[in-house]
Amino acid sequence: MTVRIGLVLPDVMGTYGDGGNALVLRQRLRMRGHDAEIVEITLADPVPDSLDIYTLGGAEDSAQRLATRHLQRYPGLQQAAAKGTPVLAICAAIQVLGQWYETSTGERVDGVGMIDVTTAPQEKRAIGEVTTAPAIAGLTAPLTGFENHRGGTKLGGDAAGLARVTRGVGNGVGDGLEGVVQGSVIGTYMHGPALARNPELADLLLCRALGVAELPPLPLPEVEQLRRERLRA
Ligand code: GLN
């Protein structure tokens, strides 16, 4: 079987190199002997519900709005998540998949409604390294990323935080949390790309995509070196 990785709307939500998350997923699968391919879904395509895992990247406000409309019009992502297919949402994608978000000019936009979060602009843009302690089963290592967002995201009752912030801002609403988890959706403000810096998170998503409890270890000294460097930065 070929594992099919959906890279959702890289034409509008890919400004921060977050497409690298799909590359990391594909490479970690191939290094373990799985066939894997990336399926790019652009604004010209309907969104299929049949892929094995989906990733969405960050974007600026206007691009984010185009993506929101497209995902509302073609609800393949919502259908896939409802079946339990893993979805990784980075930064603006958290906002898009939520109930609503306000742009930096204060305009409220209805989100896709897949996760119970709302986002409003904060006084100060959060920019810089962010480090967190994971708060979900299956993750033990500190998470590291680079954040760059003005939006602050409040979690509703159906959503939980991905991690607790140890450095940086994270969701930015004073609850000390970073990211969001709800059903098969994992969201984080971490760019990096996040999965290049956090192989444990990559493998958690892959385990879910493959329906296995664990994967054989994949020791990559350069990834460990990158982590050490970033966690010290
Ligand atoms: N426009 C959104 C914000 O500033 C998302 C930014 C991003 O994806 N980096 O909150």
PDB file of C-alpha atoms and ligand atoms in Angstrom:
ATOM      1  CA  MET A   1       0.000   0.000   0.000  1.00  0.00           C
ATOM      2  CA  THR A   2       1.151   3.516  -0.777  1.00  0.00           C
ATOM      3  CA  VAL A   3       0.619   5.959   2.075  1.00  0.00           C
ATOM      4  CA  ARG A   4      -0.900   9.110   0.616  1.00  0.00           C
ATOM      5  CA  ILE A   5      -0.033  12.360   2.363  1.00  0.00           C
ATOM      6  CA  GLY A   6      -2.307  15.305   1.590  1.00  0.00           C
ATOM      7  CA  LEU A   7      -0.556  18.654   1.442  1.00  0.00           C
ATOM      8  CA  VAL A   8      -3.582  20.925   1.645  1.00  0.00           C
ATOM      9  CA  LEU A   9      -3.537  24.259  -0.201  1.00  0.00           C
ATOM     10  CA  PRO A  10       0.237  24.831  -0.375  1.00  0.00           C
ATOM     11  CA  ASP A  11      -0.526  27.556  -2.947  1.00  0.00           C
ATOM     12  CA  VAL A  12      -2.156  29.725  -0.268  1.00  0.00           C
ATOM     13  CA  MET A  13      -1.012  28.157   2.995  1.00  0.00           C
ATOM     14  CA  GLY A  14       2.658  27.496   2.596  1.00  0.00           C
ATOM     15  CA  THR A  15       4.402  30.784   3.251  1.00  0.00           C
ATOM     16  CA  TYR A  16       6.595  29.487   6.074  1.00  0.00           C
ATOM     17  CA  GLY A  17       8.069  26.312   4.616  1.00  0.00           C
ATOM     18  CA  ASP A  18       5.434  24.220   6.362  1.00  0.00           C
ATOM     19  CA  GLY A  19       5.182  22.048   3.241  1.00  0.00           C
ATOM     20  CA  GLY A  20       8.338  20.510   4.698  1.00  0.00           C
ATOM     21  CA  ASN A  21       6.101  18.620   7.125  1.00  0.00           C
ATOM     22  CA  ALA A  22       4.768  16.530   4.239  1.00  0.00           C
ATOM     23  CA  LEU A  23       8.342  15.859   3.069  1.00  0.00           C
ATOM     24  CA  VAL A  24       9.335  14.707   6.551  1.00  0.00           C
ATOM     25  CA  LEU A  25       6.368  12.345   6.756  1.00  0.00           C
ATOM     26  CA  ARG A  26       7.151  10.891   3.328  1.00  0.00           C
ATOM     27  CA  GLN A  27      10.839  10.491   4.099  1.00  0.00           C
ATOM     28  CA  ARG A  28      10.304   8.830   7.483  1.00  0.00           C
ATOM     29  CA  LEU A  29       7.945   6.360   5.797  1.00  0.00           C
ATOM     30  CA  ARG A  30      10.325   5.629   2.918  1.00  0.00           C
ATOM     31  CA  MET A  31      13.303   5.136   5.242  1.00  0.00           C
ATOM     32  CA  ARG A  32      11.270   2.422   6.935  1.00  0.00           C
ATOM     33  CA  GLY A  33      10.417   0.710   3.663  1.00  0.00           C
ATOM     34  CA  HIS A  34       6.909   2.070   3.073  1.00  0.00           C
ATOM     35  CA  ASP A  35       5.768   3.470  -0.248  1.00  0.00           C
ATOM     36  CA  ALA A  36       4.607   7.033   0.264  1.00  0.00           C
ATOM     37  CA  GLU A  37       3.592   9.954  -1.890  1.00  0.00           C
ATOM     38  CA  ILE A  38       2.528  13.558  -1.402  1.00  0.00           C
ATOM     39  CA  VAL A  39      -0.764  14.618  -2.953  1.00  0.00           C
ATOM     40  CA  GLU A  40      -0.936  18.396  -3.365  1.00  0.00           C
ATOM     41  CA  ILE A  41      -4.431  19.827  -3.151  1.00  0.00           C
ATOM     42  CA  THR A  42      -4.520  23.358  -4.550  1.00  0.00           C
ATOM     43  CA  LEU A  43      -7.288  25.956  -4.896  1.00  0.00           C
ATOM     44  CA  ALA A  44      -7.987  24.365  -8.306  1.00  0.00           C
ATOM     45  CA  ASP A  45      -8.855  20.990  -6.743  1.00  0.00           C
ATOM     46  CA  PRO A  46     -11.724  19.648  -4.661  1.00  0.00           C
ATOM     47  CA  VAL A  47     -10.474  18.228  -1.335  1.00  0.00           C
ATOM     48  CA  PRO A  48     -10.502  14.414  -1.321  1.00  0.00           C
ATOM     49  CA  ASP A  49     -11.532  12.568   1.851  1.00  0.00           C
ATOM     50  CA  SER A  50      -9.612   9.404   0.959  1.00  0.00           C
ATOM     51  CA  LEU A  51      -6.015  10.256   1.845  1.00  0.00           C
ATOM     52  CA  ASP A  52      -4.160   8.677   4.796  1.00  0.00           C
ATOM     53  CA  ILE A  53      -2.942  11.850   6.504  1.00  0.00           C
ATOM     54  CA  TYR A  54      -3.281  15.597   5.881  1.00  0.00           C
ATOM     55  CA  THR A  55      -1.058  18.595   6.633  1.00  0.00           C
ATOM     56  CA  LEU A  56      -1.859  22.305   6.367  1.00  0.00           C
ATOM     57  CA  GLY A  57       0.580  25.184   6.767  1.00  0.00           C
ATOM     58  CA  GLY A  58       0.537  28.780   7.929  1.00  0.00           C
ATOM     59  CA  ALA A  59      -0.589  31.802   5.933  1.00  0.00           C
ATOM     60  CA  GLU A  60      -1.244  35.498   6.141  1.00  0.00           C
ATOM     61  CA  ASP A  61      -4.768  36.807   6.693  1.00  0.00           C
ATOM     62  CA  SER A  62      -5.935  37.191   3.078  1.00  0.00           C
ATOM     63  CA  ALA A  63      -4.548  33.824   1.945  1.00  0.00           C
ATOM     64  CA  GLN A  64      -6.029  32.248   5.032  1.00  0.00           C
ATOM     65  CA  ARG A  65      -9.441  33.488   4.042  1.00  0.00           C
ATOM     66  CA  LEU A  66      -9.204  31.953   0.552  1.00  0.00           C
ATOM     67  CA  ALA A  67      -8.279  28.645   2.166  1.00  0.00           C
ATOM     68  CA  THR A  68     -11.212  28.863   4.577  1.00  0.00           C
ATOM     69  CA  ARG A  69     -13.683  29.337   1.742  1.00  0.00           C
ATOM     70  CA  HIS A  70     -12.229  26.467  -0.248  1.00  0.00           C
ATOM     71  CA  LEU A  71     -12.388  24.041   2.679  1.00  0.00           C
ATOM     72  CA  GLN A  72     -15.991  25.054   3.385  1.00  0.00           C
ATOM     73  CA  ARG A  73     -16.935  24.512  -0.245  1.00  0.00           C
ATOM     74  CA  TYR A  74     -15.207  21.093  -0.507  1.00  0.00           C
ATOM     75  CA  PRO A  75     -15.584  19.391   2.890  1.00  0.00           C
ATOM     76  CA  GLY A  76     -13.238  16.429   2.202  1.00  0.00           C
ATOM     77  CA  LEU A  77     -10.942  17.336   5.081  1.00  0.00           C
ATOM     78  CA  GLN A  78     -13.829  17.461   7.546  1.00  0.00           C
ATOM     79  CA  GLN A  79     -15.061  14.062   6.296  1.00  0.00           C
ATOM     80  CA  ALA A  80     -11.595  12.520   6.578  1.00  0.00           C
ATOM     81  CA  ALA A  81     -11.115  13.845  10.129  1.00  0.00           C
ATOM     82  CA  ALA A  82     -14.552  12.505  11.095  1.00  0.00           C
ATOM     83  CA  LYS A  83     -13.311   9.045  10.009  1.00  0.00           C
ATOM     84  CA  GLY A  84     -10.282   9.465  12.279  1.00  0.00           C
ATOM     85  CA  THR A  85      -7.695  10.326   9.618  1.00  0.00           C
ATOM     86  CA  PRO A  86      -4.854  12.340  11.194  1.00  0.00           C
ATOM     87  CA  VAL A  87      -4.658  16.046  10.357  1.00  0.00           C
ATOM     88  CA  LEU A  88      -1.733  18.328  11.236  1.00  0.00           C
ATOM     89  CA  ALA A  89      -2.644  22.035  11.232  1.00  0.00           C
ATOM     90  CA  ILE A  90       0.061  24.674  11.556  1.00  0.00           C
ATOM     91  CA  CYS A  91      -0.509  28.228  12.775  1.00  0.00           C
ATOM     92  CA  ALA A  92      -3.088  29.912  10.509  1.00  0.00           C
ATOM     93  CA  ALA A  93      -4.514  26.449   9.842  1.00  0.00           C
ATOM     94  CA  ILE A  94      -5.518  26.165  13.519  1.00  0.00           C
ATOM     95  CA  GLN A  95      -7.442  29.384  13.076  1.00  0.00           C
ATOM     96  CA  VAL A  96      -9.027  28.273   9.780  1.00  0.00           C
ATOM     97  CA  LEU A  97     -10.176  24.924  11.204  1.00  0.00           C
ATOM     98  CA  GLY A  98     -11.678  26.600  14.271  1.00  0.00           C
ATOM     99  CA  GLN A  99     -15.111  28.148  14.872  1.00  0.00           C
ATOM    100  CA  TRP A 100     -14.111  31.677  13.886  1.00  0.00           C
ATOM    101  CA  TYR A 101     -11.127  33.968  13.753  1.00  0.00           C
ATOM    102  CA  GLU A 102     -10.669  37.696  13.667  1.00  0.00           C
ATOM    103  CA  THR A 103      -8.162  39.143  11.235  1.00  0.00           C
ATOM    104  CA  SER A 104      -5.660  41.781  12.347  1.00  0.00           C
ATOM    105  CA  THR A 105      -8.087  44.436  11.073  1.00  0.00           C
ATOM    106  CA  GLY A 106     -10.738  43.087  13.452  1.00  0.00           C
ATOM    107  CA  GLU A 107     -12.981  41.386  10.909  1.00  0.00           C
ATOM    108  CA  ARG A 108     -14.563  38.148  12.095  1.00  0.00           C
ATOM    109  CA  VAL A 109     -14.496  35.212   9.657  1.00  0.00           C
ATOM    110  CA  ASP A 110     -16.383  31.927  10.163  1.00  0.00           C
ATOM    111  CA  GLY A 111     -13.959  29.002  10.264  1.00  0.00           C
ATOM    112  CA  VAL A 112     -14.414  25.442   9.095  1.00  0.00           C
ATOM    113  CA  GLY A 113     -15.661  24.383  12.546  1.00  0.00           C
ATOM    114  CA  MET A 114     -13.606  21.183  12.852  1.00  0.00           C
ATOM    115  CA  ILE A 115     -12.058  22.186  16.163  1.00  0.00           C
ATOM    116  CA  ASP A 116     -13.482  24.054  19.138  1.00  0.00           C
ATOM    117  CA  VAL A 117     -11.228  27.108  19.102  1.00  0.00           C
ATOM    118  CA  THR A 118     -11.629  30.813  18.411  1.00  0.00           C
ATOM    119  CA  THR A 119      -8.880  33.283  17.536  1.00  0.00           C
ATOM    120  CA  ALA A 120      -8.570  37.028  17.974  1.00  0.00           C
ATOM    121  CA  PRO A 121      -5.610  39.347  17.415  1.00  0.00           C
ATOM    122  CA  GLN A 122      -3.395  40.025  20.412  1.00  0.00           C
ATOM    123  CA  GLU A 123      -1.751  43.338  21.196  1.00  0.00           C
ATOM    124  CA  LYS A 124       1.700  42.141  20.255  1.00  0.00           C
ATOM    125  CA  ARG A 125       2.782  39.756  17.512  1.00  0.00           C
ATOM    126  CA  ALA A 126       4.447  36.635  18.911  1.00  0.00           C
ATOM    127  CA  ILE A 127       7.717  36.017  17.095  1.00  0.00           C
ATOM    128  CA  GLY A 128      10.549  33.764  18.138  1.00  0.00           C
ATOM    129  CA  GLU A 129      11.584  30.378  19.373  1.00  0.00           C
ATOM    130  CA  VAL A 130       8.964  28.445  21.292  1.00  0.00           C
ATOM    131  CA  THR A 131       9.619  25.406  23.470  1.00  0.00           C
ATOM    132  CA  THR A 132       6.968  23.310  25.172  1.00  0.00           C
ATOM    133  CA  ALA A 133       6.381  20.256  27.334  1.00  0.00           C
ATOM    134  CA  PRO A 134       3.933  17.925  25.586  1.00  0.00           C
ATOM    135  CA  ALA A 135       0.637  17.298  27.359  1.00  0.00           C
ATOM    136  CA  ILE A 136      -0.717  14.365  25.348  1.00  0.00           C
ATOM    137  CA  ALA A 137      -0.130  10.623  25.531  1.00  0.00           C
ATOM    138  CA  GLY A 138       2.515   9.373  23.119  1.00  0.00           C
ATOM    139  CA  LEU A 139       4.785  12.416  23.354  1.00  0.00           C
ATOM    140  CA  THR A 140       7.542  12.734  25.933  1.00  0.00           C
ATOM    141  CA  ALA A 141      10.289  14.908  24.394  1.00  0.00           C
ATOM    142  CA  PRO A 142      10.164  18.724  24.538  1.00  0.00           C
ATOM    143  CA  LEU A 143       8.684  20.272  21.410  1.00  0.00           C
ATOM    144  CA  THR A 144      10.576  23.021  19.591  1.00  0.00           C
ATOM    145  CA  GLY A 145       9.481  25.448  16.893  1.00  0.00           C
ATOM    146  CA  PHE A 146       9.449  28.986  15.623  1.00  0.00           C
ATOM    147  CA  GLU A 147       6.289  31.015  16.106  1.00  0.00           C
ATOM    148  CA  ASN A 148       5.144  34.067  14.168  1.00  0.00           C
ATOM    149  CA  HIS A 149       1.522  35.050  14.711  1.00  0.00           C
ATOM    150  CA  ARG A 150      -0.639  37.851  15.933  1.00  0.00           C
ATOM    151  CA  GLY A 151      -3.692  35.714  16.600  1.00  0.00           C
ATOM    152  CA  GLY A 152      -4.289  34.347  20.089  1.00  0.00           C
ATOM    153  CA  THR A 153      -6.294  31.124  20.236  1.00  0.00           C
ATOM    154  CA  LYS A 154      -8.744  30.244  22.982  1.00  0.00           C
ATOM    155  CA  LEU A 155      -9.696  26.591  23.441  1.00  0.00           C
ATOM    156  CA  GLY A 156     -13.357  25.626  23.918  1.00  0.00           C
ATOM    157  CA  GLY A 157     -14.544  22.658  26.001  1.00  0.00           C
ATOM    158  CA  ASP A 158     -14.081  20.069  23.235  1.00  0.00           C
ATOM    159  CA  ALA A 159     -10.448  20.972  22.567  1.00  0.00           C
ATOM    160  CA  ALA A 160      -7.340  20.355  24.681  1.00  0.00           C
ATOM    161  CA  GLY A 161      -3.860  21.860  24.555  1.00  0.00           C
ATOM    162  CA  LEU A 162      -1.060  20.012  22.773  1.00  0.00           C
ATOM    163  CA  ALA A 163       1.564  21.186  25.253  1.00  0.00           C
ATOM    164  CA  ARG A 164       2.521  23.637  28.017  1.00  0.00           C
ATOM    165  CA  VAL A 165       4.745  26.535  27.038  1.00  0.00           C
ATOM    166  CA  THR A 166       8.183  26.623  28.671  1.00  0.00           C
ATOM    167  CA  ARG A 167       9.540  29.396  26.439  1.00  0.00           C
ATOM    168  CA  GLY A 168       7.773  31.719  24.010  1.00  0.00           C
ATOM    169  CA  VAL A 169       4.086  32.595  23.715  1.00  0.00           C
ATOM    170  CA  GLY A 170       2.125  29.664  22.264  1.00  0.00           C
ATOM    171  CA  ASN A 171      -1.632  30.124  21.982  1.00  0.00           C
ATOM    172  CA  GLY A 172      -1.223  33.526  23.589  1.00  0.00           C
ATOM    173  CA  VAL A 173      -4.358  33.853  25.716  1.00  0.00           C
ATOM    174  CA  GLY A 174      -2.784  33.437  29.151  1.00  0.00           C
ATOM    175  CA  ASP A 175      -3.544  29.748  29.758  1.00  0.00           C
ATOM    176  CA  GLY A 176       0.071  28.658  29.225  1.00  0.00           C
ATOM    177  CA  LEU A 177      -0.919  26.290  26.442  1.00  0.00           C
ATOM    178  CA  GLU A 178       0.469  25.728  22.974  1.00  0.00           C
ATOM    179  CA  GLY A 179      -1.442  24.073  20.188  1.00  0.00           C
ATOM    180  CA  VAL A 180      -4.634  22.099  20.183  1.00  0.00           C
ATOM    181  CA  VAL A 181      -5.783  18.508  20.030  1.00  0.00           C
ATOM    182  CA  GLN A 182      -9.296  17.397  19.176  1.00  0.00           C
ATOM    183  CA  GLY A 183     -10.164  13.986  17.749  1.00  0.00           C
ATOM    184  CA  SER A 184      -7.673  13.247  14.992  1.00  0.00           C
ATOM    185  CA  VAL A 185      -6.627  16.886  14.558  1.00  0.00           C
ATOM    186  CA  ILE A 186      -3.364  18.163  16.040  1.00  0.00           C
ATOM    187  CA  GLY A 187      -2.679  21.879  15.690  1.00  0.00           C
ATOM    188  CA  THR A 188       0.418  23.859  16.642  1.00  0.00           C
ATOM    189  CA  TYR A 189       1.801  27.352  16.117  1.00  0.00           C
ATOM    190  CA  MET A 190       5.227  25.807  15.559  1.00  0.00           C
ATOM    191  CA  HIS A 191       6.928  26.388  12.243  1.00  0.00           C
ATOM    192  CA  GLY A 192      10.319  24.889  11.682  1.00  0.00           C
ATOM    193  CA  PRO A 193       8.967  22.888   9.901  1.00  0.00           C
ATOM    194  CA  ALA A 194       7.543  21.411  13.102  1.00  0.00           C
ATOM    195  CA  LEU A 195       8.030  17.776  12.071  1.00  0.00           C
ATOM    196  CA  ALA A 196      11.656  18.316  11.042  1.00  0.00           C
ATOM    197  CA  ARG A 197      12.347  19.532  14.565  1.00  0.00           C
ATOM    198  CA  ASN A 198      10.067  17.074  16.366  1.00  0.00           C
ATOM    199  CA  PRO A 199      10.425  13.531  15.027  1.00  0.00           C
ATOM    200  CA  GLU A 200       8.375  12.108  17.893  1.00  0.00           C
ATOM    201  CA  LEU A 201       5.381  14.136  16.727  1.00  0.00           C
ATOM    202  CA  ALA A 202       5.973  12.994  13.140  1.00  0.00           C
ATOM    203  CA  ASP A 203       5.969   9.364  14.234  1.00  0.00           C
ATOM    204  CA  LEU A 204       2.861   9.802  16.388  1.00  0.00           C
ATOM    205  CA  LEU A 205       1.008  11.029  13.296  1.00  0.00           C
ATOM    206  CA  LEU A 206       2.440   8.213  11.179  1.00  0.00           C
ATOM    207  CA  CYS A 207       1.422   5.558  13.718  1.00  0.00           C
ATOM    208  CA  ARG A 208      -2.117   6.879  13.531  1.00  0.00           C
ATOM    209  CA  ALA A 209      -2.051   6.989   9.727  1.00  0.00           C
ATOM    210  CA  LEU A 210      -0.781   3.404   9.538  1.00  0.00           C
ATOM    211  CA  GLY A 211      -2.968   2.145  12.398  1.00  0.00           C
ATOM    212  CA  VAL A 212       0.016   0.738  14.313  1.00  0.00           C
ATOM    213  CA  ALA A 213       0.998   1.175  17.977  1.00  0.00           C
ATOM    214  CA  GLU A 214       4.649   1.898  17.227  1.00  0.00           C
ATOM    215  CA  LEU A 215       7.212   2.217  14.476  1.00  0.00           C
ATOM    216  CA  PRO A 216      10.789   0.935  14.416  1.00  0.00           C
ATOM    217  CA  PRO A 217      13.228   3.582  15.728  1.00  0.00           C
ATOM    218  CA  LEU A 218      14.865   5.808  13.134  1.00  0.00           C
ATOM    219  CA  PRO A 219      18.051   7.244  14.609  1.00  0.00           C
ATOM    220  CA  LEU A 220      19.110  10.324  12.619  1.00  0.00           C
ATOM    221  CA  PRO A 221      22.083  12.104  14.248  1.00  0.00           C
ATOM    222  CA  GLU A 222      21.529  15.292  12.213  1.00  0.00           C
ATOM    223  CA  VAL A 223      17.972  15.587  13.550  1.00  0.00           C
ATOM    224  CA  GLU A 224      19.222  15.157  17.114  1.00  0.00           C
ATOM    225  CA  GLN A 225      21.867  17.793  16.464  1.00  0.00           C
ATOM    226  CA  LEU A 226      19.242  20.196  15.088  1.00  0.00           C
ATOM    227  CA  ARG A 227      17.096  19.632  18.176  1.00  0.00           C
ATOM    228  CA  ARG A 228      19.979  20.250  20.576  1.00  0.00           C
ATOM    229  CA  GLU A 229      20.870  23.413  18.735  1.00  0.00           C
ATOM    230  CA  ARG A 230      17.296  24.759  18.634  1.00  0.00           C
ATOM    231  CA  LEU A 231      16.501  23.849  22.239  1.00  0.00           C
ATOM    232  CA  ARG A 232      19.610  25.808  23.272  1.00  0.00           C
ATOM    233  CA  ALA A 233      18.982  28.744  20.929  1.00  0.00           C
TER     234      ALA A 233
HETATM  235  N1  GLN B   1      -2.361  35.443  10.093  1.00  0.00           N
HETATM  236  C1  GLN B   1      -2.300  34.635  11.273  1.00  0.00           C
HETATM  237  C2  GLN B   1      -1.793  35.359  12.519  1.00  0.00           C
HETATM  238  O1  GLN B   1      -0.997  36.282  12.447  1.00  0.00           O
HETATM  239  C3  GLN B   1      -1.456  33.407  11.015  1.00  0.00           C
HETATM  240  C4  GLN B   1      -0.008  33.683  10.860  1.00  0.00           C
HETATM  241  C5  GLN B   1       0.775  32.441  10.491  1.00  0.00           C
HETATM  242  O2  GLN B   1       0.258  31.458   9.982  1.00  0.00           O
HETATM  243  N2  GLN B   1       2.070  32.500  10.695  1.00  0.00           N
HETATM  244  O3  GLN B   1      -2.200  34.962  13.595  1.00  0.00           O
END
